mmCIF file of C-alpha atoms and ligand atoms in Angstrom:
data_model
loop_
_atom_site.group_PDB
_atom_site.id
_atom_site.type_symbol
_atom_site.label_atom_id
_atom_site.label_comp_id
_atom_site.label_asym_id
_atom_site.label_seq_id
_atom_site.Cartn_x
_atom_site.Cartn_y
_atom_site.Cartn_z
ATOM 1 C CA UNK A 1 177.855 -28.816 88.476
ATOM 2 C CA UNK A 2 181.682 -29.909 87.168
ATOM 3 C CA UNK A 3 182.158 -29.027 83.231
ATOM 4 C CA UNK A 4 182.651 -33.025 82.120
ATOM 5 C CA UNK A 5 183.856 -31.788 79.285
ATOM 6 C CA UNK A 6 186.615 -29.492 80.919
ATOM 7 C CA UNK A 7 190.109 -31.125 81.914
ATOM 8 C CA UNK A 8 190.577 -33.588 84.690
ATOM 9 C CA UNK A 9 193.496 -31.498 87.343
ATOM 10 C CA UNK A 10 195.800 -34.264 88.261
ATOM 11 C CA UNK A 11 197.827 -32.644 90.978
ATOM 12 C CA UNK A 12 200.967 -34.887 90.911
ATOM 13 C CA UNK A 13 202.882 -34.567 94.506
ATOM 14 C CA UNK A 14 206.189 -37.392 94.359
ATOM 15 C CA UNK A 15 209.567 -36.758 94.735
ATOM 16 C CA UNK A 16 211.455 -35.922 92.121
ATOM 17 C CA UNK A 17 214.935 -35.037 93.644
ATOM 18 C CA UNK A 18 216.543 -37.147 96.370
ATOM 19 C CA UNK A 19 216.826 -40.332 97.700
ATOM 20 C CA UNK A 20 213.584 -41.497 96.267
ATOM 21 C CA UNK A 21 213.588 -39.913 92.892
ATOM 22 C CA UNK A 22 213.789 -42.685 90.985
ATOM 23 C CA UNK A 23 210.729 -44.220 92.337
ATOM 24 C CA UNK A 24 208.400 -40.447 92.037
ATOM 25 C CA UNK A 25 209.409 -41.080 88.180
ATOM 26 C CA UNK A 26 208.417 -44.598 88.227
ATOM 27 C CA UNK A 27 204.987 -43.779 89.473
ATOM 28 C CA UNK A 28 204.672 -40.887 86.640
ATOM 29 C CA UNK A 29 205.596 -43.084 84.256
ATOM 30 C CA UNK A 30 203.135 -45.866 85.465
ATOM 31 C CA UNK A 31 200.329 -43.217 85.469
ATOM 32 C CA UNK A 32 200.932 -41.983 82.090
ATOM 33 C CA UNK A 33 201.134 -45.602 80.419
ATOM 34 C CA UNK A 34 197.954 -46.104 81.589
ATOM 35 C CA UNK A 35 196.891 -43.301 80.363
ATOM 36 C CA UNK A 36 198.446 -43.960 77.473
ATOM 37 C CA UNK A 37 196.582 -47.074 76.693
ATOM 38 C CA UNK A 38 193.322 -45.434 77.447
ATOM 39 C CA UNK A 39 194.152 -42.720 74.258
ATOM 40 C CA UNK A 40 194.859 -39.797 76.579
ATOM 41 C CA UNK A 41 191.619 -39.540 78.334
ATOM 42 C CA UNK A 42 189.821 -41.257 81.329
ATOM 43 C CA UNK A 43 185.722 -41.031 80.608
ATOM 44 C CA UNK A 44 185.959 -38.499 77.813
ATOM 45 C CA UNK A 45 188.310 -36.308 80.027
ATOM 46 C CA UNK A 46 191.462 -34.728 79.080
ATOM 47 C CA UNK A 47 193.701 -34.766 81.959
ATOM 48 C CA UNK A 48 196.267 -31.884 82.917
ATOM 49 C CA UNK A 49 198.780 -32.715 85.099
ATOM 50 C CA UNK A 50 199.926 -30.326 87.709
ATOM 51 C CA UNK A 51 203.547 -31.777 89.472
ATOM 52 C CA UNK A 52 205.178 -30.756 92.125
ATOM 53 C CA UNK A 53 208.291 -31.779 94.189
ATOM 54 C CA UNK A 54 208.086 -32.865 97.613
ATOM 55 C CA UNK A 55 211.445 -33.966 97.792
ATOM 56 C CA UNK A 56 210.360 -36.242 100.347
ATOM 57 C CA UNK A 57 210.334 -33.775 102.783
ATOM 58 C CA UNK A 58 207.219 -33.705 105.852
ATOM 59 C CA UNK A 59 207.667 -29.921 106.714
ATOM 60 C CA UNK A 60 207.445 -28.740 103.343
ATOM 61 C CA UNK A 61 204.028 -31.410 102.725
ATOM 62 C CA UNK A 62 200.921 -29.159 103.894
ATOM 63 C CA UNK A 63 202.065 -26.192 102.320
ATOM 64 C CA UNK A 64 202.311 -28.193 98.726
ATOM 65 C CA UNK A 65 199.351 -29.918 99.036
ATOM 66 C CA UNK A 66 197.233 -26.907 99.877
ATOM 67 C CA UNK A 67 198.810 -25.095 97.004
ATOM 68 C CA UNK A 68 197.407 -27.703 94.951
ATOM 69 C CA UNK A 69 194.020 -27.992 96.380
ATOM 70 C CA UNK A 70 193.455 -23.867 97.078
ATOM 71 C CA UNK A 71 196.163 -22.369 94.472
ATOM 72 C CA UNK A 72 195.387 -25.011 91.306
ATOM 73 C CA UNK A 73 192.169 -25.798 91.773
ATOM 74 C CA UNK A 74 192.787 -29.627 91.209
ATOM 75 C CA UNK A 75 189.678 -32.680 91.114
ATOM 76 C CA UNK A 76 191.742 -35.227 92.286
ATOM 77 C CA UNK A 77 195.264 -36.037 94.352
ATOM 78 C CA UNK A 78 197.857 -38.065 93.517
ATOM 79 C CA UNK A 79 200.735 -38.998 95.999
ATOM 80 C CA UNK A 80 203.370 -39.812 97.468
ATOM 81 C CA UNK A 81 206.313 -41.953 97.954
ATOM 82 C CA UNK A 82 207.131 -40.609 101.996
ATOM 83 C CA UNK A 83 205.234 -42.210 104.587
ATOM 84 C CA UNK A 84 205.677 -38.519 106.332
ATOM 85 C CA UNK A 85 204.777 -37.024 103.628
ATOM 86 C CA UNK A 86 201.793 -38.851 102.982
ATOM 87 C CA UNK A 87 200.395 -38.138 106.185
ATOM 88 C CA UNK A 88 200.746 -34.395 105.793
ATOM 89 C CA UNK A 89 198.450 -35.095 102.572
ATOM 90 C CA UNK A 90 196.182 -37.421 103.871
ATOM 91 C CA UNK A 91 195.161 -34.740 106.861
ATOM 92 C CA UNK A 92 194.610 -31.954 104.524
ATOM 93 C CA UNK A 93 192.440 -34.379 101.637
ATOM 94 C CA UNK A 94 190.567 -35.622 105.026
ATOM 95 C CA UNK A 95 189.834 -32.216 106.303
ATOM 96 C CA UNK A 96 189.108 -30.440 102.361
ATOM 97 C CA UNK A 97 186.960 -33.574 101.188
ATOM 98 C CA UNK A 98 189.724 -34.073 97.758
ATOM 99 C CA UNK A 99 190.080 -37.490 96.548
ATOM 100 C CA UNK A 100 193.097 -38.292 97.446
ATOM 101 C CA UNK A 101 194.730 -41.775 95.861
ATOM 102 C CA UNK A 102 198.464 -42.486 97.223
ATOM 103 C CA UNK A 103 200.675 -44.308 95.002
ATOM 104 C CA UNK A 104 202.969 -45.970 97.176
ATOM 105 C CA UNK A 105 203.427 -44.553 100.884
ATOM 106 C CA UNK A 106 202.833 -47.339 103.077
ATOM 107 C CA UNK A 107 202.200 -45.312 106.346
ATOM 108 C CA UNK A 108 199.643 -47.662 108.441
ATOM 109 C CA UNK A 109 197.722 -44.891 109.538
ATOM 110 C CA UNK A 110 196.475 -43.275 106.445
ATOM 111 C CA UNK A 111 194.492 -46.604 105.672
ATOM 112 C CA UNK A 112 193.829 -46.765 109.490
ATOM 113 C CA UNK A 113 192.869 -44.330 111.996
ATOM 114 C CA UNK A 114 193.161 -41.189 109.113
ATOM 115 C CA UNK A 115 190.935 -43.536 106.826
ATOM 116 C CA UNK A 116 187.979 -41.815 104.750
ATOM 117 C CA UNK A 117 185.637 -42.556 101.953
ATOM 118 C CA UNK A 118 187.698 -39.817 100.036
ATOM 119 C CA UNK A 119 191.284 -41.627 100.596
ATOM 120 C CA UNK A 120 192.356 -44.704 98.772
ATOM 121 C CA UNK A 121 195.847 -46.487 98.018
ATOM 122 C CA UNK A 122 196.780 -48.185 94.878
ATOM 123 C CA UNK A 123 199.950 -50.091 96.902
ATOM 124 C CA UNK A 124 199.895 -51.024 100.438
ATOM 125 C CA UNK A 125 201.079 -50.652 104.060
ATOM 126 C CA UNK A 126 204.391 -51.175 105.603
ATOM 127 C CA UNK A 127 202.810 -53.859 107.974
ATOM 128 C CA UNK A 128 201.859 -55.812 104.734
ATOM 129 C CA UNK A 129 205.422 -56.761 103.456
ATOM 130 C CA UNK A 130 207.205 -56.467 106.871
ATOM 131 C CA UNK A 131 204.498 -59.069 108.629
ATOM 132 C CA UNK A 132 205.155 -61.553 105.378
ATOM 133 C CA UNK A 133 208.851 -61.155 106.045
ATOM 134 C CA UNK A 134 208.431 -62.327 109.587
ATOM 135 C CA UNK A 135 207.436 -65.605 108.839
ATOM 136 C CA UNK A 136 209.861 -66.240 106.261
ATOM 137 C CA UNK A 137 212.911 -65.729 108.820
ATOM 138 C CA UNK A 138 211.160 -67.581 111.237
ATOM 139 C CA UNK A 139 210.581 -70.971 108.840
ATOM 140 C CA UNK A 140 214.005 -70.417 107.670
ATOM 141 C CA UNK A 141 214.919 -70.959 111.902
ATOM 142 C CA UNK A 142 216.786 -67.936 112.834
ATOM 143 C CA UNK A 143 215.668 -67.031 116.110
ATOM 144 C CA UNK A 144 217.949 -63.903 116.703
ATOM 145 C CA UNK A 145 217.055 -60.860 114.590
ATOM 146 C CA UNK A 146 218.747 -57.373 114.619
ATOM 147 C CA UNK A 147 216.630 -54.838 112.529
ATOM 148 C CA UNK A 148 218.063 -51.444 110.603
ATOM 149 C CA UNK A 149 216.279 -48.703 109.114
ATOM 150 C CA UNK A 150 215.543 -45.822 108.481
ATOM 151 C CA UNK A 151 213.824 -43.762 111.639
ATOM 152 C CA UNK A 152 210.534 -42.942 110.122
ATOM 153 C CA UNK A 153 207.425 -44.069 109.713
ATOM 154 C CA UNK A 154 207.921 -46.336 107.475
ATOM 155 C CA UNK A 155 210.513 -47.943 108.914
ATOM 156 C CA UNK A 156 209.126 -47.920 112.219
ATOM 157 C CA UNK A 157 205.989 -49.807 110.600
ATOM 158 C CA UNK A 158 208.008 -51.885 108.755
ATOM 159 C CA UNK A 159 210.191 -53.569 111.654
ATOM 160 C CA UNK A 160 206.940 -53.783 113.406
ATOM 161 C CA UNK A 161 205.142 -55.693 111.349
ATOM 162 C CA UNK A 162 207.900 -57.955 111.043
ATOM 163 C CA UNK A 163 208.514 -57.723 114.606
ATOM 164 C CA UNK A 164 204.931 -58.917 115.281
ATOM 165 C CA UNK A 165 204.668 -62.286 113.140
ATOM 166 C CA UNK A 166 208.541 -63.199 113.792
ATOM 167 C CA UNK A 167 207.954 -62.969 117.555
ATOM 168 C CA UNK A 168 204.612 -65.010 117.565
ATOM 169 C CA UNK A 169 206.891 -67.432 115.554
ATOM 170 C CA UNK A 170 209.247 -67.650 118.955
ATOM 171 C CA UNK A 171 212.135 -65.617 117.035
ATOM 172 C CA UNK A 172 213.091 -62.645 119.126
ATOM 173 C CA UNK A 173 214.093 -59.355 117.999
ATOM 174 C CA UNK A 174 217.396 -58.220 119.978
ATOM 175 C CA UNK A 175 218.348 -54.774 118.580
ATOM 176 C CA UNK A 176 216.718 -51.851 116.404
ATOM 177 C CA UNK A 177 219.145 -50.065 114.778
ATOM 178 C CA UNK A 178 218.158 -46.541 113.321
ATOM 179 C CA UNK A 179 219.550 -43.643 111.536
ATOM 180 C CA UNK A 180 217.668 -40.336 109.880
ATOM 181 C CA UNK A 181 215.921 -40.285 107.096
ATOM 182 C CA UNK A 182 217.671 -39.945 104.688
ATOM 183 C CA UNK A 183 221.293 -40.709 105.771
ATOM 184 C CA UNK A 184 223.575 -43.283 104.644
ATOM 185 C CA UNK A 185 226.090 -43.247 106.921
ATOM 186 C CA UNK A 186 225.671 -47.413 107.618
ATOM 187 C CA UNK A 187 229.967 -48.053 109.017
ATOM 188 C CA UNK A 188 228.972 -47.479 112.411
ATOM 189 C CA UNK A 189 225.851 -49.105 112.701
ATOM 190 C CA UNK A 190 227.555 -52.257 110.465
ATOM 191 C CA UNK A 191 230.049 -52.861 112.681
ATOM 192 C CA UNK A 192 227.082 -53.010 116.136
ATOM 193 C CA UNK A 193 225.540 -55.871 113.733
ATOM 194 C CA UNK A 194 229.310 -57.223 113.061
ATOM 195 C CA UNK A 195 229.981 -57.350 117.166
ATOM 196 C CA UNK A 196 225.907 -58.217 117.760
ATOM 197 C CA UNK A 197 226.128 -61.558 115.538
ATOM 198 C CA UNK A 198 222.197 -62.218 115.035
ATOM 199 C CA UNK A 199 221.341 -64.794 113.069
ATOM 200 C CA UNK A 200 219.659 -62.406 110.484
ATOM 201 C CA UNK A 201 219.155 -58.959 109.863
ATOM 202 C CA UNK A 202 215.799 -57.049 109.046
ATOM 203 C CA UNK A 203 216.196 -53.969 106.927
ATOM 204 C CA UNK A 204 213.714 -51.348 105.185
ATOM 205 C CA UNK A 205 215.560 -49.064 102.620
ATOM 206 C CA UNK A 206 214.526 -48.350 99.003
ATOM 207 C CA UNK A 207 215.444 -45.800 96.110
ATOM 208 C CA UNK A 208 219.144 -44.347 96.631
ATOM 209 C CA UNK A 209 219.591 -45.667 100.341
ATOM 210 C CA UNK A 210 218.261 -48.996 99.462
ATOM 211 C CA UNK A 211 221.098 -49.411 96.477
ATOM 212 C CA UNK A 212 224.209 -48.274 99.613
ATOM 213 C CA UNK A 213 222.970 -50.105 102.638
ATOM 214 C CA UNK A 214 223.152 -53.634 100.446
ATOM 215 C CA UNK A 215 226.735 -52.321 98.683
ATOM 216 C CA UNK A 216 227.798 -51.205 102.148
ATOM 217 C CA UNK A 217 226.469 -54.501 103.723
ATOM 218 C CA UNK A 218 228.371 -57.210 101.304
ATOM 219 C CA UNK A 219 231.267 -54.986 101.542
ATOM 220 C CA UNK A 220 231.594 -55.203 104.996
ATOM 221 C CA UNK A 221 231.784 -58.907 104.896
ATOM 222 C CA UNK A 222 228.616 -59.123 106.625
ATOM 223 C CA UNK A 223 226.300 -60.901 103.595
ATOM 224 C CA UNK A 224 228.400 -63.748 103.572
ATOM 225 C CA UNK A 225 227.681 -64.764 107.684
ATOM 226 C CA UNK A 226 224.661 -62.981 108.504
ATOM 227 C CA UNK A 227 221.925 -63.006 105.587
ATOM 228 C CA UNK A 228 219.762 -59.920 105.114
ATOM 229 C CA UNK A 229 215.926 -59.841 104.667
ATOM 230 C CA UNK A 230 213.603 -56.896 104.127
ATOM 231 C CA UNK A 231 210.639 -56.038 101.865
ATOM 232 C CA UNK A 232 211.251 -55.964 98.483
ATOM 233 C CA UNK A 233 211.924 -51.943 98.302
ATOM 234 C CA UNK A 234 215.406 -52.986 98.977
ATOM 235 C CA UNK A 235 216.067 -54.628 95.596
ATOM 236 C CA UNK A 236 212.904 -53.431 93.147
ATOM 237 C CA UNK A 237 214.090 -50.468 90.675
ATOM 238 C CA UNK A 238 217.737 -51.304 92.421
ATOM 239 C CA UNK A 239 219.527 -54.190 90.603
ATOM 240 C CA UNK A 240 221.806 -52.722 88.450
ATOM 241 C CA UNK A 241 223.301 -50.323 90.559
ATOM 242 C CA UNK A 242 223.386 -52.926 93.694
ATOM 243 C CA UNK A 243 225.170 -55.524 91.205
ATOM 244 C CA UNK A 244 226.453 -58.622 92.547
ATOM 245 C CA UNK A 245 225.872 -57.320 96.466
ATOM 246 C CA UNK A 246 221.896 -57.861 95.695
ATOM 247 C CA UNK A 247 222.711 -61.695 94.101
ATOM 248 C CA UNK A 248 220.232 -64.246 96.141
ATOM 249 C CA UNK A 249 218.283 -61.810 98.685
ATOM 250 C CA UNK A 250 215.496 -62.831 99.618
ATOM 251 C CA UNK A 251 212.245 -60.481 100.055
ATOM 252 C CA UNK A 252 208.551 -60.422 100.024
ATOM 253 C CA UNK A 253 206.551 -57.867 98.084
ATOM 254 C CA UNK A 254 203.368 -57.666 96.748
ATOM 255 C CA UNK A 255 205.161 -57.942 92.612
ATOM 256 C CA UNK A 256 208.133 -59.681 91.471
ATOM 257 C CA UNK A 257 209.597 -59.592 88.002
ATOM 258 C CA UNK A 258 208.739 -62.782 87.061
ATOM 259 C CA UNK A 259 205.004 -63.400 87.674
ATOM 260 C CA UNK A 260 204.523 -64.621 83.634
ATOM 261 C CA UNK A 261 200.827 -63.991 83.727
ATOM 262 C CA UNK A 262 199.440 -63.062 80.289
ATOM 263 C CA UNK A 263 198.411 -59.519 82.231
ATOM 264 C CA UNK A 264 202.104 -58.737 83.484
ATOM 265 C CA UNK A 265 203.815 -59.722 80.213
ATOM 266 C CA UNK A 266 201.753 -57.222 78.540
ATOM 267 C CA UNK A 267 202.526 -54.241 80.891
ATOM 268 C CA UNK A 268 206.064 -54.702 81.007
ATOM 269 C CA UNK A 269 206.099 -55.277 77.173
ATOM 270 C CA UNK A 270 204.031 -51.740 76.875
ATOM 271 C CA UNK A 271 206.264 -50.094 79.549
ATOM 272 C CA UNK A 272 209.955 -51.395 77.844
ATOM 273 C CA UNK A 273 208.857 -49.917 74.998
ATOM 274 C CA UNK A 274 207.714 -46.344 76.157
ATOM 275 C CA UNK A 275 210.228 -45.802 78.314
ATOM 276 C CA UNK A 276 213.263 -47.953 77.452
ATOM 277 C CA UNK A 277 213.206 -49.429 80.766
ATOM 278 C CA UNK A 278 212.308 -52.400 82.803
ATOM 279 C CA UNK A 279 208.905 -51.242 85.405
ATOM 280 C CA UNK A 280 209.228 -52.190 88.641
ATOM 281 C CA UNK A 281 206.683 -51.948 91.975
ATOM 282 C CA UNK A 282 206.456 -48.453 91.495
ATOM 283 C CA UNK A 283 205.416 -48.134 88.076
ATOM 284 C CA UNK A 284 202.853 -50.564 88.532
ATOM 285 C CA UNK A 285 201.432 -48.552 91.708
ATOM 286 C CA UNK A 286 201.618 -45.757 89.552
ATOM 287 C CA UNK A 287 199.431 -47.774 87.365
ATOM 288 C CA UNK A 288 196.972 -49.147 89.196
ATOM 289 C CA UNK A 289 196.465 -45.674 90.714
ATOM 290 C CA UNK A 290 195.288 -44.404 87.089
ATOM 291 C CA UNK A 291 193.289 -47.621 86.607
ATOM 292 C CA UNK A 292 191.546 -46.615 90.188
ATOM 293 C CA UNK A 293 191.005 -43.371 88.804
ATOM 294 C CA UNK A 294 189.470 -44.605 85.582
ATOM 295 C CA UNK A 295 187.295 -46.708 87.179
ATOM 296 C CA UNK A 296 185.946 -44.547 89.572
ATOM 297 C CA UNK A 297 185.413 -41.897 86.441
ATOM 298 C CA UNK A 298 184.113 -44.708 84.464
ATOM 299 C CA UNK A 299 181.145 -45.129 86.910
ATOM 300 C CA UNK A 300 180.005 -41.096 86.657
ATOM 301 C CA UNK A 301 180.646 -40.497 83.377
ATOM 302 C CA UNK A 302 183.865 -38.450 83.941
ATOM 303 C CA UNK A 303 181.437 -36.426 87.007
ATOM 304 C CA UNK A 304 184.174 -35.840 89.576
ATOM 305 C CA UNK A 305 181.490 -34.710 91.849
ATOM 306 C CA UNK A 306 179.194 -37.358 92.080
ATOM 307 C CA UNK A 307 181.023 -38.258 94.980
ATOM 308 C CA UNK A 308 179.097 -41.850 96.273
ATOM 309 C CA UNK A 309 178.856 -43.064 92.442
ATOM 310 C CA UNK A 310 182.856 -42.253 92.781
ATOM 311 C CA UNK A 311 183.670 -44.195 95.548
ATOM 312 C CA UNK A 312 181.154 -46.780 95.588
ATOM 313 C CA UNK A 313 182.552 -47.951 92.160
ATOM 314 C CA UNK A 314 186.631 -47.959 93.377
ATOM 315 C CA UNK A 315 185.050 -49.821 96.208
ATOM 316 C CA UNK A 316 183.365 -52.364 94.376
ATOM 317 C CA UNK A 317 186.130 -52.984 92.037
ATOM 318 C CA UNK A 318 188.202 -55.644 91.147
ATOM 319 C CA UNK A 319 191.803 -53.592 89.970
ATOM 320 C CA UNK A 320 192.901 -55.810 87.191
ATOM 321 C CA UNK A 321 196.142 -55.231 87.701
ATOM 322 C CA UNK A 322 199.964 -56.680 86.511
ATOM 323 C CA UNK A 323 200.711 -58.088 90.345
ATOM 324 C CA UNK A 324 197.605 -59.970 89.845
ATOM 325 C CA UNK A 325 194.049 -58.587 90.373
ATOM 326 C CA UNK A 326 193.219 -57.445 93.467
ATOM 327 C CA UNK A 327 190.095 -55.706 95.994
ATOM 328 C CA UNK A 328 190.223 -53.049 98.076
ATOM 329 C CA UNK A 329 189.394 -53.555 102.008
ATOM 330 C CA UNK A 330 186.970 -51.624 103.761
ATOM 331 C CA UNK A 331 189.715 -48.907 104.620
ATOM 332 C CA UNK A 332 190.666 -48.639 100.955
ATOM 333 C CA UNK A 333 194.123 -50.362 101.385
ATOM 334 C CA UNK A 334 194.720 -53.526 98.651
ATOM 335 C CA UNK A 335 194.050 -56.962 100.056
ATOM 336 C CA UNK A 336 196.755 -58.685 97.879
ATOM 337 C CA UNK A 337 199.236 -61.702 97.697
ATOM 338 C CA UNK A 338 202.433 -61.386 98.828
ATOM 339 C CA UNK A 339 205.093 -63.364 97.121
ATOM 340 C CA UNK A 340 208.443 -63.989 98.242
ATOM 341 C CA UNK A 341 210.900 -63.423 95.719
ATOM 342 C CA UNK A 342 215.051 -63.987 95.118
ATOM 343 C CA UNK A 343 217.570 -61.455 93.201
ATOM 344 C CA UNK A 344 218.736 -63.417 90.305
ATOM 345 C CA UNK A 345 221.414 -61.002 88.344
ATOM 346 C CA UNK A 346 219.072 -58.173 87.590
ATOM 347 C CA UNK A 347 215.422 -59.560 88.370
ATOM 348 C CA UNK A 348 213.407 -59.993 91.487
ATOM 349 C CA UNK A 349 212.730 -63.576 90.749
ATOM 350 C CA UNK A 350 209.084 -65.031 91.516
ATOM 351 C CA UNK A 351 209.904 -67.773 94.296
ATOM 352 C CA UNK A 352 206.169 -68.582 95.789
ATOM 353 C CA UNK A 353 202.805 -66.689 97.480
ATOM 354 C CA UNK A 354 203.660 -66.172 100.879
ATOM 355 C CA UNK A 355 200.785 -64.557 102.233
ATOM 356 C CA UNK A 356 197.533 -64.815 100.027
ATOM 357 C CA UNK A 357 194.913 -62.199 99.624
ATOM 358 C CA UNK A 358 196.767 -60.205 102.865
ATOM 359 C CA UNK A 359 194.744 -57.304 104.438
ATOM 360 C CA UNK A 360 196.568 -54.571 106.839
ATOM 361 C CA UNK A 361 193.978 -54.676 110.217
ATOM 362 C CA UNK A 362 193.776 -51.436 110.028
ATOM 363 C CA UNK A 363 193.914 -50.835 113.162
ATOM 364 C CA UNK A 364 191.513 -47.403 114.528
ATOM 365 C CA UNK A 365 189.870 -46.930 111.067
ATOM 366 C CA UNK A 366 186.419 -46.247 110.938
ATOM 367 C CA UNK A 367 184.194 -45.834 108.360
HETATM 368 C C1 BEZ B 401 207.297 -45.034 102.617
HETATM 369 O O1 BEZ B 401 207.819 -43.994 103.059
HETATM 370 O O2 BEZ B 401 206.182 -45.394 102.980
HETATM 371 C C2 BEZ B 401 208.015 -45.858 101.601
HETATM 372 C C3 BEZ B 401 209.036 -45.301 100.848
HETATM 373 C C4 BEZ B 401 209.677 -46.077 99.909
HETATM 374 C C5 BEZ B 401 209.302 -47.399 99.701
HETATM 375 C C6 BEZ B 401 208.285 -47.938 100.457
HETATM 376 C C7 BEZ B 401 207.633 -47.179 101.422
#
């Protein structure tokens, strides 16, 4: 029987170092404001926090997530931003029964053939964004599309999903450019686009890489002939640093900074404050990830162990949160508009609801 009165173990697993570090603190912070607002407890609960680094590295992932399940004991799991990463954790929270909720890694397979009642996401999966995309470019009439990214999972995922609704459009993808995760060596790789002459380029980046590839990209002369699409990782939590490079991309993501919905206005008034900076996607995944928490808390009185009372209630739920409220399919992925949204100096500008209420198919889930 779980002590309701004990603590709540929050083990924490995001990146804080590397090319995604800025988006691991974004997610804290998001957590902790809803926290926050909640006065430091979820259903009576205190909740300790135990963090660790994954640096966004896969072969380091099932050794820090056991640590956290075996070594500290913790209720519940929280992470990560790595699509590889996330898989490492969504195995080991599969096979050990921890609720696991994942904050932003979009890897297809963790609400697909991995899914289980123990596994939820507060954000989404690289299909969702990347499948939106594709029928932007194709309205737009570009029929020749070269795609760059990162060669990962989420990249892979990414260009696919685009790949698929661009291609039933009749646009044709002619060349998938790749490079490791997480390298930013884009010259050689710029100049195959340069020589290629699509009629637009496809890109997944975010965090560090995200803020070079769309420097490297105007610099090389390239945004002025060939215009560049991609989810919005590419320019959310970016602006400033990207500067005038980012001015009038296009992208589709499931927020944009300019949704001026009573619910939004108040988060990213409440956020400002705290933390002297504007939220982004990230923060608000972070978010909704404590509100998921809460909720399923909420439902068994802060009794982590009554498992079905748990679930059933995240299940059930309608997250009430700054994107706009949204459900949670069957696999435990958000079914959630996607809006398609253009850099205007330092905001992600609201342009219109691509895709509503999109759910991931989820392909080889079953539960
Ligand atoms: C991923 O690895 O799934 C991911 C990382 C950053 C932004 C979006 C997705």
């Amino acid at each position: 029987m779980a002590q309701t009165s004990a603590k709540l173990k929050v083990g924490l697993m995001l990146p804080y170092t590397g090319t995604y570090a800025s988006l691991g603190n974004a997610i804290e912070n998001g957590f902790r404001l809803y926290l926050a607002e909640k006065g430091g407890k979820l259903s009576g609960r205190e909740i300790e926090f135990i963090k660790v680094d994954d640096e966004s590295d896969p072969s380091k992932a099932t050794d820090n997530v056991n640590k956290l399940i075996k070594r500290d004991n913790v209720d519940v799991l929280v992470g990560t931003v790595h699509s590889g990463v996330a898989m490492a954790m969504a195995k080991v929270a599969k096979d050990t029964g921890t609720i696991l909720i994942v904050p932003n890694a979009g890897a297809d397979v963790v609400t697909g053939a991995m899914c289980a009642p123990n596994i939820f996401r507060s954000s989404f999966t690289n299909w969702q964004p990347g499948y939106a995309m594709g029928e932007v470019v194709a309205k737009k009439g570009h029929k020749k599309v070269v795609t760059i990214t990162w060669k990962y999972a989420a990249g892979d995922e990414s260009v696919n999903g685009f790949k698929e609704s661009f291609e039933k459009a009749g646009g044709k993808v002619v060349k998938e450019l790749t490079l490791p995760f997480p390298n930013v060596e884009f010259q050689a790789l710029l100049t195959e686009i340069a020589a290629t002459k699509p009629d637009a380029v496809y890109t997944f980046f975010s965090g560090g890489g995200a803020v070079k590839f769309v420097k490297d990209y105007a610099a090389a002369g390239l945004k002025k002939s060939i215009p560049l699409y991609g989810p919005g990782f590419l320019t959310d939590g970016t602006l400033e640093a990207q500067g005038a490079a980012a001015e009038g991309l296009l992208t589709t993501l499931h927020y944009a900074d300019s949704l001026g919905t009573a619910r939004d206005n108040a988060f990213r008034l409440a956020y400002a404050k705290t933390y002297k900076l504007q939220p982004d996607v990230f923060a608000v995944q972070g978010y909704d990830a404590a509100q998921m928490l809460g909720i399923g808390l909420a439902a068994v009185k802060g009794d982590i162990s009554k498992r079905a009372g748990f679930v059933s209630a995240i299940e059930k739920a309608k997250i009430d949160s700054p994107r706009g409220a949204f459900t949670l399919s069957k696999s435990h992925n958000p079914v959630q508009d996607i809006y398609l949204r253009q850099v205007v100096g330092n905001e992600n500008r609201f342009v219109s609801v691509i895709s509503k209420a999109l759910a991931d198919p989820a392909r080889g889930c079953k539960m």
